[in-house]
Structure formats: structure tokens, C-alpha cells
PDB file of C-alpha atoms in Angstrom:
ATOM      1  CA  UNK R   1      85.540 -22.004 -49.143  1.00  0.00           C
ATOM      2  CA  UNK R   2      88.565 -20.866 -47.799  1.00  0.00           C
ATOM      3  CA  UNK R   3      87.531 -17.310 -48.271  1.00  0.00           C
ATOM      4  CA  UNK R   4      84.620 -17.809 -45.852  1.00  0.00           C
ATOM      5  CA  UNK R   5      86.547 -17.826 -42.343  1.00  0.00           C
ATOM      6  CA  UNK R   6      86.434 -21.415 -41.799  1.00  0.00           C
ATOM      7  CA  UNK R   7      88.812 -23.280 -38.853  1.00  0.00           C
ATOM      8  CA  UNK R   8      90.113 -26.101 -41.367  1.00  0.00           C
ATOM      9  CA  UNK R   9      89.559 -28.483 -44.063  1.00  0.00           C
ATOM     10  CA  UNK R  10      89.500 -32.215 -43.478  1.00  0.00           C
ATOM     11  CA  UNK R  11      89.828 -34.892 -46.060  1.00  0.00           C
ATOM     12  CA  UNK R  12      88.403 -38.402 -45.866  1.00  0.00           C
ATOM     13  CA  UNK R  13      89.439 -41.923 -46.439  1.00  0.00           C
ATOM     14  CA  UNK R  14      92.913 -41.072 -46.765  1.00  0.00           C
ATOM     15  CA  UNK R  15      92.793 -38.829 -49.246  1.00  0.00           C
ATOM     16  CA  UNK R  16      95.026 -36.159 -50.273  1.00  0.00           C
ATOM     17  CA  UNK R  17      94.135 -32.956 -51.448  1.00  0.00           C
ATOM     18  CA  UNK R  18      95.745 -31.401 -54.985  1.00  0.00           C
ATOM     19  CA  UNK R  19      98.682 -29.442 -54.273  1.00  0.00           C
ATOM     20  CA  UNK R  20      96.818 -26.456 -56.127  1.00  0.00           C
ATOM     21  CA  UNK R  21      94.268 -26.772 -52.920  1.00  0.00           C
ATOM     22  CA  UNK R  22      96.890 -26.903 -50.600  1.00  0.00           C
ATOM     23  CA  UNK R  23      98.745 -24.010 -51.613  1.00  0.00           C
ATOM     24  CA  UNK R  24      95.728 -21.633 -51.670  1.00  0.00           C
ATOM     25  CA  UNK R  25      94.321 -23.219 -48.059  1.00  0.00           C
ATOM     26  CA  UNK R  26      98.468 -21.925 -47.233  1.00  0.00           C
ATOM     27  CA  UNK R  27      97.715 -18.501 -48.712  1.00  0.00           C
ATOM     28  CA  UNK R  28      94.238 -18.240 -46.892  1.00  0.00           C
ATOM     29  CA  UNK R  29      96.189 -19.851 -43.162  1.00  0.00           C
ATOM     30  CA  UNK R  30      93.128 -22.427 -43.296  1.00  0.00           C
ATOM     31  CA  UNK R  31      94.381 -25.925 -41.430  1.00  0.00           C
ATOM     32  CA  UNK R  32      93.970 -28.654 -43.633  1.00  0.00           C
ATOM     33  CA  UNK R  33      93.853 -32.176 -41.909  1.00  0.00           C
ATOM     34  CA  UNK R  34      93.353 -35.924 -43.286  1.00  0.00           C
ATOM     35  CA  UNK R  35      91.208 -38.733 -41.468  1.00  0.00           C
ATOM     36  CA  UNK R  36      91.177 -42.515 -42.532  1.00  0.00           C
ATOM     37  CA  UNK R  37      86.990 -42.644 -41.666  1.00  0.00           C
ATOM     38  CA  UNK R  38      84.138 -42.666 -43.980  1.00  0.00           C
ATOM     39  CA  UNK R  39      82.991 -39.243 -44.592  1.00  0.00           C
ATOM     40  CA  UNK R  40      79.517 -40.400 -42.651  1.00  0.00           C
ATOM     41  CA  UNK R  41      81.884 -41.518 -39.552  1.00  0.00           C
ATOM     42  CA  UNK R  42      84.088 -38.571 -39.254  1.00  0.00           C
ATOM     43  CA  UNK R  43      80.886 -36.421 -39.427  1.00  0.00           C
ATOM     44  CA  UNK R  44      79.006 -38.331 -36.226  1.00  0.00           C
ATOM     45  CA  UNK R  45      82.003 -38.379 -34.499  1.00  0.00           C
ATOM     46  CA  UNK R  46      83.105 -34.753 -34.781  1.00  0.00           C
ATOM     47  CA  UNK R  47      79.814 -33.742 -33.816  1.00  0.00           C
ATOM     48  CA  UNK R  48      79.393 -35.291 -30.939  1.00  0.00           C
ATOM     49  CA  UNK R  49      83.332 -34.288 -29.775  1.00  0.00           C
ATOM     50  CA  UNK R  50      82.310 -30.708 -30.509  1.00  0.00           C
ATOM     51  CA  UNK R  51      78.956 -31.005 -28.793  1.00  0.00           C
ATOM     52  CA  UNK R  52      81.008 -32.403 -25.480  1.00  0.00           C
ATOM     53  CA  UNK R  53      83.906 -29.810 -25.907  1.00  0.00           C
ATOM     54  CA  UNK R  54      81.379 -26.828 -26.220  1.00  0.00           C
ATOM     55  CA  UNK R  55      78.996 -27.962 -23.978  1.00  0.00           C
ATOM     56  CA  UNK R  56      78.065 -25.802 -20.530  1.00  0.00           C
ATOM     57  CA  UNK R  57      80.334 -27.033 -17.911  1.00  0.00           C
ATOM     58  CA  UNK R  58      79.888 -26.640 -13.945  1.00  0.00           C
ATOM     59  CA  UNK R  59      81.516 -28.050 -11.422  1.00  0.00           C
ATOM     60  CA  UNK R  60      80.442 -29.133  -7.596  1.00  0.00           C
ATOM     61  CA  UNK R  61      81.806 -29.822  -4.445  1.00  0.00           C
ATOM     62  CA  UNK R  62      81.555 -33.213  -3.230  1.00  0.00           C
ATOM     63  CA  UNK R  63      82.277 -36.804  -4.469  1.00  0.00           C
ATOM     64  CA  UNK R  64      80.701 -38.559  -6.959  1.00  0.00           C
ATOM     65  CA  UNK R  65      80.236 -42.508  -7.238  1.00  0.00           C
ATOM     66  CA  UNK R  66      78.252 -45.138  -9.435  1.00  0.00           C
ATOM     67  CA  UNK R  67      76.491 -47.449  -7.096  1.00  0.00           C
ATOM     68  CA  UNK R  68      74.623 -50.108  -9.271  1.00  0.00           C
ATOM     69  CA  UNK R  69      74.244 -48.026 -13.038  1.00  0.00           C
ATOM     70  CA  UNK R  70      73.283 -45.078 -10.266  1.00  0.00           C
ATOM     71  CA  UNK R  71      75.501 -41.873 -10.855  1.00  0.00           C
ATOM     72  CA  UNK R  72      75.512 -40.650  -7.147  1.00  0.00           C
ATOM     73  CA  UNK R  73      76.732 -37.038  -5.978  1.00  0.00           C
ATOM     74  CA  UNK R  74      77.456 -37.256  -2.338  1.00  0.00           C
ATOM     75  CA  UNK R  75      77.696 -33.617  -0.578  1.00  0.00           C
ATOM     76  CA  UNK R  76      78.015 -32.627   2.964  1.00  0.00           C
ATOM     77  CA  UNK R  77      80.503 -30.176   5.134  1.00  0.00           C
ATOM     78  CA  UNK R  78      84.062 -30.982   5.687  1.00  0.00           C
ATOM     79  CA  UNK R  79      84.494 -33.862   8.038  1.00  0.00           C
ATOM     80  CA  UNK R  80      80.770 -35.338   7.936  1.00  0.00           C
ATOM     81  CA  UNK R  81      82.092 -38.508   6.552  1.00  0.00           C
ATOM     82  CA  UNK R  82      82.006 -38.438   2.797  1.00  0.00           C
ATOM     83  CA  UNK R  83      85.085 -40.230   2.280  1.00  0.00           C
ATOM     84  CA  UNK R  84      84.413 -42.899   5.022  1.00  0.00           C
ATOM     85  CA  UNK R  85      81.074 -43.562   2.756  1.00  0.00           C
ATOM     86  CA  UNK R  86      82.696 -43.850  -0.619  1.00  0.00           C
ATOM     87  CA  UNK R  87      84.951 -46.231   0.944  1.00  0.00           C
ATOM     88  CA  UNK R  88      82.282 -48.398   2.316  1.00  0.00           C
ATOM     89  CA  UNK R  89      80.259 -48.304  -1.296  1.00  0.00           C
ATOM     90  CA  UNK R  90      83.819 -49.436  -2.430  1.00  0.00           C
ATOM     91  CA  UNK R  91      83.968 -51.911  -0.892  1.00  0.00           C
ATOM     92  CA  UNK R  92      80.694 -53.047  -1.639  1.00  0.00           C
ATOM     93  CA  UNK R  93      81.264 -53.071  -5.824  1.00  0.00           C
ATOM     94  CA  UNK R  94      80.787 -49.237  -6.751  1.00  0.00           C
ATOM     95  CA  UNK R  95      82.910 -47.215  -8.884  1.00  0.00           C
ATOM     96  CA  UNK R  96      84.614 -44.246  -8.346  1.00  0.00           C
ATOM     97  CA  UNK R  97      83.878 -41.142 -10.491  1.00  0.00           C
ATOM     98  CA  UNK R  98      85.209 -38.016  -8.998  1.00  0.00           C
ATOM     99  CA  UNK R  99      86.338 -37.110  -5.093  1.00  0.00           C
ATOM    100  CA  UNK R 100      86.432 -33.661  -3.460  1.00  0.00           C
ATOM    101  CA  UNK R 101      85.517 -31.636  -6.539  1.00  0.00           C
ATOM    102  CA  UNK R 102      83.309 -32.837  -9.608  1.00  0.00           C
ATOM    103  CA  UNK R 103      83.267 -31.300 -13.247  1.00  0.00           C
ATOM    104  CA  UNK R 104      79.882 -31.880 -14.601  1.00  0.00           C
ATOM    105  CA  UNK R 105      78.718 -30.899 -18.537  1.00  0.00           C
ATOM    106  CA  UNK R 106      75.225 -30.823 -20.117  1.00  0.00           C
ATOM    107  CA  UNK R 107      75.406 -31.528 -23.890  1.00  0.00           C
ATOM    108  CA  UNK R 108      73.142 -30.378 -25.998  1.00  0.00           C
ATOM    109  CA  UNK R 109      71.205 -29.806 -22.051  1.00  0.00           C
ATOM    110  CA  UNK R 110      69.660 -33.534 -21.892  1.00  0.00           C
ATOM    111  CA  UNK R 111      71.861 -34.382 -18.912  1.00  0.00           C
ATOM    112  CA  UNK R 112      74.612 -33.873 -16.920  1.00  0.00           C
ATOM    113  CA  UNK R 113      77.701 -36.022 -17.392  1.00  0.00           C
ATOM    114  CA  UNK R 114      80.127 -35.906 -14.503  1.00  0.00           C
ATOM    115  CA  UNK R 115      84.394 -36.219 -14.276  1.00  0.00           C
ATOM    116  CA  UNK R 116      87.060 -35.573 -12.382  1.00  0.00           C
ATOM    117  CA  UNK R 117      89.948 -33.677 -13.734  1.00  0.00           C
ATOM    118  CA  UNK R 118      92.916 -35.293 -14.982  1.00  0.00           C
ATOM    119  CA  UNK R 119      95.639 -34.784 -12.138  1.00  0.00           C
ATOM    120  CA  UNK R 120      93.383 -36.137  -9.563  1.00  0.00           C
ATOM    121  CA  UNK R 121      91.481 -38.950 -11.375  1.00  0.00           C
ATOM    122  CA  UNK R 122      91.572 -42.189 -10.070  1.00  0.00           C
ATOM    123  CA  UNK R 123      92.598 -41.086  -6.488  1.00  0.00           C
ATOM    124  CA  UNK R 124      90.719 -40.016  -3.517  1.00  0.00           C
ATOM    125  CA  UNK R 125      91.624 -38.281  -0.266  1.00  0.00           C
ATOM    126  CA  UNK R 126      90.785 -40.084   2.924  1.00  0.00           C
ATOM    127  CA  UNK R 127      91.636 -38.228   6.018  1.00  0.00           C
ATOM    128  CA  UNK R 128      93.672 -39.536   8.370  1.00  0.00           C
ATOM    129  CA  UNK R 129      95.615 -41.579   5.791  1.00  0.00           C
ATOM    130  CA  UNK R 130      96.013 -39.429   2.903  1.00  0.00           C
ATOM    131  CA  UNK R 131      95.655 -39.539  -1.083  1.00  0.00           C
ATOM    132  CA  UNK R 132      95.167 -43.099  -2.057  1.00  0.00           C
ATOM    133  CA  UNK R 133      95.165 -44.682  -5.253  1.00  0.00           C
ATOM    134  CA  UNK R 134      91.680 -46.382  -5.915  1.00  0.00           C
ATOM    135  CA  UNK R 135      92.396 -49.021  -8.805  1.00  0.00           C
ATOM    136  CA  UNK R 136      95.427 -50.174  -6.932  1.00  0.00           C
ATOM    137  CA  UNK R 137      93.170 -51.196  -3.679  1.00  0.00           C
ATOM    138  CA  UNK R 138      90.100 -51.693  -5.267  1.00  0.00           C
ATOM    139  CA  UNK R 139      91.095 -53.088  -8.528  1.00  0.00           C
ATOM    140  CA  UNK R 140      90.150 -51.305 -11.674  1.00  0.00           C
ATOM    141  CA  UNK R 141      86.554 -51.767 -11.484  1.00  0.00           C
ATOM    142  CA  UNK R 142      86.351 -49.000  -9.282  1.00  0.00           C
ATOM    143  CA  UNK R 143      86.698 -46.480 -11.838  1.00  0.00           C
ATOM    144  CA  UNK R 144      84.796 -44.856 -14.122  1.00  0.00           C
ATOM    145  CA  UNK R 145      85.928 -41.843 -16.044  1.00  0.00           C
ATOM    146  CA  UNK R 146      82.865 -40.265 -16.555  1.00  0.00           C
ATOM    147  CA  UNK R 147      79.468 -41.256 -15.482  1.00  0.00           C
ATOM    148  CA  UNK R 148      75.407 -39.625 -16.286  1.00  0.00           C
ATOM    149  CA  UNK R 149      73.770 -37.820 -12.594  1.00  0.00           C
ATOM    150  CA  UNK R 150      71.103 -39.679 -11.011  1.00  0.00           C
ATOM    151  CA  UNK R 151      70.811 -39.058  -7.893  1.00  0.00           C
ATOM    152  CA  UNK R 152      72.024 -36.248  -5.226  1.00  0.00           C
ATOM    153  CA  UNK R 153      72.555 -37.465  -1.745  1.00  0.00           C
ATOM    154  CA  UNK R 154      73.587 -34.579   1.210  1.00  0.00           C
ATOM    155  CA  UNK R 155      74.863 -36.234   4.730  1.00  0.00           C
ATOM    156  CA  UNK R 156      74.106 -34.045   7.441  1.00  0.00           C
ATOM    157  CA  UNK R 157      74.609 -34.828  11.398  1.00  0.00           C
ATOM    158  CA  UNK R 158      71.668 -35.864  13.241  1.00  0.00           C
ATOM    159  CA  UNK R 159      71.676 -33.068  15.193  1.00  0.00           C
ATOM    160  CA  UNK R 160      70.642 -30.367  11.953  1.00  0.00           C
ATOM    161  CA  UNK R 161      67.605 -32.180  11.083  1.00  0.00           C
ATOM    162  CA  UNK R 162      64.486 -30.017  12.223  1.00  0.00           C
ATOM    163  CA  UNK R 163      61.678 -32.392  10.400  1.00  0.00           C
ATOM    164  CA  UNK R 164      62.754 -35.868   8.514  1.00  0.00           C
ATOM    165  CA  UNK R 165      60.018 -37.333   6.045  1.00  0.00           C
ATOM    166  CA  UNK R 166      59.556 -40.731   7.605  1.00  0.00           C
ATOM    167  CA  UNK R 167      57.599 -41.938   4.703  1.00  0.00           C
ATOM    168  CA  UNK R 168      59.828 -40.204   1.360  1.00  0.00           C
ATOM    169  CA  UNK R 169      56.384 -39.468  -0.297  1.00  0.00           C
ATOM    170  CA  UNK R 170      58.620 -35.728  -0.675  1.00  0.00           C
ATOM    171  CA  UNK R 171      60.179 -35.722  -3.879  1.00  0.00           C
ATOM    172  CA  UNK R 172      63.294 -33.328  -3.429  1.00  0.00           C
ATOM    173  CA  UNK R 173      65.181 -31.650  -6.265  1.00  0.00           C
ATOM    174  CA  UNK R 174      68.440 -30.400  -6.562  1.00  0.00           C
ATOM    175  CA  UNK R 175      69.359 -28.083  -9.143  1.00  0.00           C
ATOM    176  CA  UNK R 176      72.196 -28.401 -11.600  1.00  0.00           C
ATOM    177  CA  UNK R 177      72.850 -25.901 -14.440  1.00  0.00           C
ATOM    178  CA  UNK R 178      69.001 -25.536 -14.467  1.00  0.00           C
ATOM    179  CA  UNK R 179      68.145 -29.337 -13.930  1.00  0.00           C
ATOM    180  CA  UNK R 180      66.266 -30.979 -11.736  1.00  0.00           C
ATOM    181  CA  UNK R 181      68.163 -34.232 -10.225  1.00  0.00           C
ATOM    182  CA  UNK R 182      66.365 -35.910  -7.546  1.00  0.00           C
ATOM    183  CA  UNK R 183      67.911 -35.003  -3.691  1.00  0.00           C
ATOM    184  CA  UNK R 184      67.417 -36.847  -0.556  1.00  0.00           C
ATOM    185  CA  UNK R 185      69.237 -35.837   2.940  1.00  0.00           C
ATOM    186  CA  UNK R 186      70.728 -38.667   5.014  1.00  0.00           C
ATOM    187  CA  UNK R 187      71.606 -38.246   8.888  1.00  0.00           C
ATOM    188  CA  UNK R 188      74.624 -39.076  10.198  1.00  0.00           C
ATOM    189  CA  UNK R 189      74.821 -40.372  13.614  1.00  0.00           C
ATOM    190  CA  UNK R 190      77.724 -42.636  15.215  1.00  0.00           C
ATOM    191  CA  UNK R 191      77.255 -46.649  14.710  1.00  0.00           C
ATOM    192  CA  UNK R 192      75.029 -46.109  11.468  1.00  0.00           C
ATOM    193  CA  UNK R 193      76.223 -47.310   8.112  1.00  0.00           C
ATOM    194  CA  UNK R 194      76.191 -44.226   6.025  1.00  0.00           C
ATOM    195  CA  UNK R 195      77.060 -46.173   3.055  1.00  0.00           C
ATOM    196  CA  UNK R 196      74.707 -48.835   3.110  1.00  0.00           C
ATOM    197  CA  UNK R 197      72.237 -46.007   3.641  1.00  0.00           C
ATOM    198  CA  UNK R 198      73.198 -44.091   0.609  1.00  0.00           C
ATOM    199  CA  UNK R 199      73.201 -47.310  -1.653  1.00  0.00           C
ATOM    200  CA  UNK R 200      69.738 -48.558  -0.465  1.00  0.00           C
ATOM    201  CA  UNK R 201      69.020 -44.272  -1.542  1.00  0.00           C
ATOM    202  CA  UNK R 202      70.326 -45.388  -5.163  1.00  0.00           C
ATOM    203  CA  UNK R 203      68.373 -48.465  -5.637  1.00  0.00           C
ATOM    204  CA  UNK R 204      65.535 -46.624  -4.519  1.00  0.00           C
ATOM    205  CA  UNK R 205      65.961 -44.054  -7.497  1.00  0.00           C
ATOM    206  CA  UNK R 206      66.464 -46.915  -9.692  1.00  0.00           C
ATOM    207  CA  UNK R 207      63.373 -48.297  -8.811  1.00  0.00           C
ATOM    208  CA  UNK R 208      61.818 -44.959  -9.308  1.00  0.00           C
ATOM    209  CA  UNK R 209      63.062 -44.649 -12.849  1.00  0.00           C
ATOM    210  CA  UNK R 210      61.251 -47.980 -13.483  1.00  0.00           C
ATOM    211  CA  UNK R 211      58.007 -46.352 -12.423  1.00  0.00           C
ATOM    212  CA  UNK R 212      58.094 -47.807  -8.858  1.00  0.00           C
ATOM    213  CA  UNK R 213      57.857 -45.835  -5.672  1.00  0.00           C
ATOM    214  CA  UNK R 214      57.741 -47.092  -2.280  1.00  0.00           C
ATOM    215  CA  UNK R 215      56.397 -44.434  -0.236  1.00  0.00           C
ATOM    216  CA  UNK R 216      53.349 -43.424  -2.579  1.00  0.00           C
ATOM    217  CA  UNK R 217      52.638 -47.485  -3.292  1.00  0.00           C
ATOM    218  CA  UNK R 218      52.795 -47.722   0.307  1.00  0.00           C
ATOM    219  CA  UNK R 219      50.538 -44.517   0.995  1.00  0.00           C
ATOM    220  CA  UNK R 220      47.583 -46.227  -1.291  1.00  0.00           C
ATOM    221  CA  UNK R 221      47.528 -49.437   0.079  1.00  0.00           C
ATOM    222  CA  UNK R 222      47.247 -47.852   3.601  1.00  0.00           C
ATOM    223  CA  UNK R 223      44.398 -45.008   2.431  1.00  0.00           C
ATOM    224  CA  UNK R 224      42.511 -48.129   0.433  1.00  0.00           C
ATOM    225  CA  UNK R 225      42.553 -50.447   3.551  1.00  0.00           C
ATOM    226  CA  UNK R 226      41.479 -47.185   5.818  1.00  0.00           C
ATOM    227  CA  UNK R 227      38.593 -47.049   3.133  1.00  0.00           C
ATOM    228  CA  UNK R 228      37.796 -50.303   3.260  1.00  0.00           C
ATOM    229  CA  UNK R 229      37.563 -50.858   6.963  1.00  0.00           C
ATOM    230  CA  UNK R 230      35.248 -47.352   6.981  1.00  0.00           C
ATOM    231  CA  UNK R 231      32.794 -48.977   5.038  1.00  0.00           C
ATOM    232  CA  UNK R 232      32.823 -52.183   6.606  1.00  0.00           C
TER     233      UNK R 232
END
């Protein structure tokens, strides 16, 4: 074993291995480490550590909240107001993930997990006011370490909207590391709640992932009452 290039030896349950082991793992400079778990345990656990530390890992600009289970990455320029909205969702019960710059990794591809890095987790900058510690104004509820991508939300000003869906039959992608997340773009104008806007965007999605959407439901009912009056 030790003669075929592996990293390390690990022992289970505790055990020890013979000294005659551990002096030709020495001669061979093979690492040999003990673990109290099962064999079955250590296995599953290792696995899925080494599936998250090897895993392809992106990162994107922009902050990244969980309104209501919904893992929410809110982009825009500098200065559009994508502090002012995490605030507001804050305020309102979500949690903050990541602010300013998110990490995001796609084990084994299925989906993409997203974190902040360690010196600036748990803190946000707000302009105006500075960095601010989120747990100690919002309590620690408003934190989440890591937290699955649902949704993609981009804030633009009014102004840079050419043509806006009024109906959101559209389904918008953005794409991450060669996924698909859903995307919707949200105006921002002066007086309108951007965060209550992006939240009603997240239970929207959540509805979607139950198989209900608004717009198309919508859309039949109003082609199937056309029909009908047509006929009559």
C-alpha cells in the first residue's frame, strides 16, 4: 500500500496501527492518521469533504441573501441600491449569505452552493455608514454560512429598460459555471420598495418550483375565456 503513492493512512475506531506499520508508513513518508468513527462514517464523511474541497469554484459580484428557503443573488452597478435592499429583506426575516463578492461551488455539478469568505462573513458594507456587523443588529438569524442558488435578481434604473415583460411568461436564465439559474430584472425608480419587490421575485420562484406559474396560469385562463366568448 504504501508503495503505491498514496496521501495517508487512516485508522478507525480508535485504533492503533502495529509499530511494524508505522515504521515502514515512516520509511515510505505516508501520513498515518486515527479517527474515533465507524469505518462506514469516516468513509461518507470524507467523501463528501473531498467532493466540496475539490469541487469547481467561481465567484460573483453582488450580494447574496435567503429570503424564505430562496437562495437569492442580487446584482446591479455600484450605487443602484443593493445594500439598501438587503437591508430592507433584513428587516423583513431574511438571512444574510454573502455581500459585495460571493464564492459559489458546484459539487459533483448538481448545484451551486454559495459563501462568503471568512474575513468578511457576517458583515456587510452599507454606504454612507460603513461595514456593519449583521448578527449584532439583526440577531443571529440573519446568517447563513452557506446557502443552495435559486434565484438571480439584477436591479437596474428605470431609465435602462428598453422593453419590460408585463406579464413574466419570459423565463430568463442566468448562467453559472454552465448552469442555468432562473434571472429576472427589477427597475429601480425613487419611492419604490426594491426589497419588497425582490422578495415577492423569490416567492414567485418558489411557487415555480412547486409547479405553479402565474403568468402562463394567467395566459390560459385569458386565451380559454377569449375562446369561449368566440364561440358564444
Amino acid at each position: 500500500m504504501c508503495e503505491s503513492d498514496i496521501p495517508c493512512l487512516v485508522t478507525c475506531r480508535g485504533r492503533h496501527l502495529s509499530p511494524d506499520l508505522v515504521s515502514i508508513a515512516n520509511d515510505a513518508g505516508v501520513n498515518v492518521y486515527r479517527s474515533t468513527m465507524n469505518t462506514v462514517k469516516f468513509i461518507n464523511s470524507c467523501t463528501l469533504w473531498l467532493e466540496w474541497e475539490f469541487a469547481p469554484v467561481t465567484s460573483e459580484h453582488g450580494c447574496m441573501v435567503d429570503v424564505k428557503g430562496i437562495g437569492v443573488l442580487i446584482k446591479g452597478e455600484s450605487g443602484v441600491g443593493k445594500s439598501e435592499a438587503v437591508l430592507g429583506l433584513l428587516e423583513r426575516g431574511a438571512s444574510l449569505v454573502a455581500d459585495d463578492k460571493v464564492t459559489f461551488r458546484a459539487p459533483e455539478g448538481r448545484e451551486l452552493t454559495g459563501t462568503a469568505e471568512e474575513l468578511g462573513r457576517f458583515h456587510m458594507e452599507v454606504r454612507g455608514i460603513g461595514i456593519v456587523n449583521v448578527p449584532l443588529l439583526f440577531g443571529v438569524a440573519s446568517m447563513r454560512v452557506e446557502k443552495r442558488l435559486d434565484l438571480v435578481v439584477s436591479l437596474k434604473t428605470a431609465e435602462k429598460f428598453v422593453d419590460i415583460d408585463r406579464l413574466g411568461t419570459e423565463q430568463r436564465v442566468y448562467r453559472v459555471m454552465g448552469m442555468d439559474i432562473p434571472f429576472v430584472e427589477i427597475p429601480v425608480a425613487p419611492g419604490r420598495d426594491v426589497a419588497r419587490m425582490v422578495e415577492v421575485a423569490a416567492l414567485e420562484q418558489k411557487l415555480r418550483s412547486f409547479g405553479h406559474h402565474s403568468a402562463i396560469e394567467f395566459n390560459k385562463k385569458l386565451l380559454q375565456l377569449m375562446e369561449e366568448k368566440r364561440i358564444s
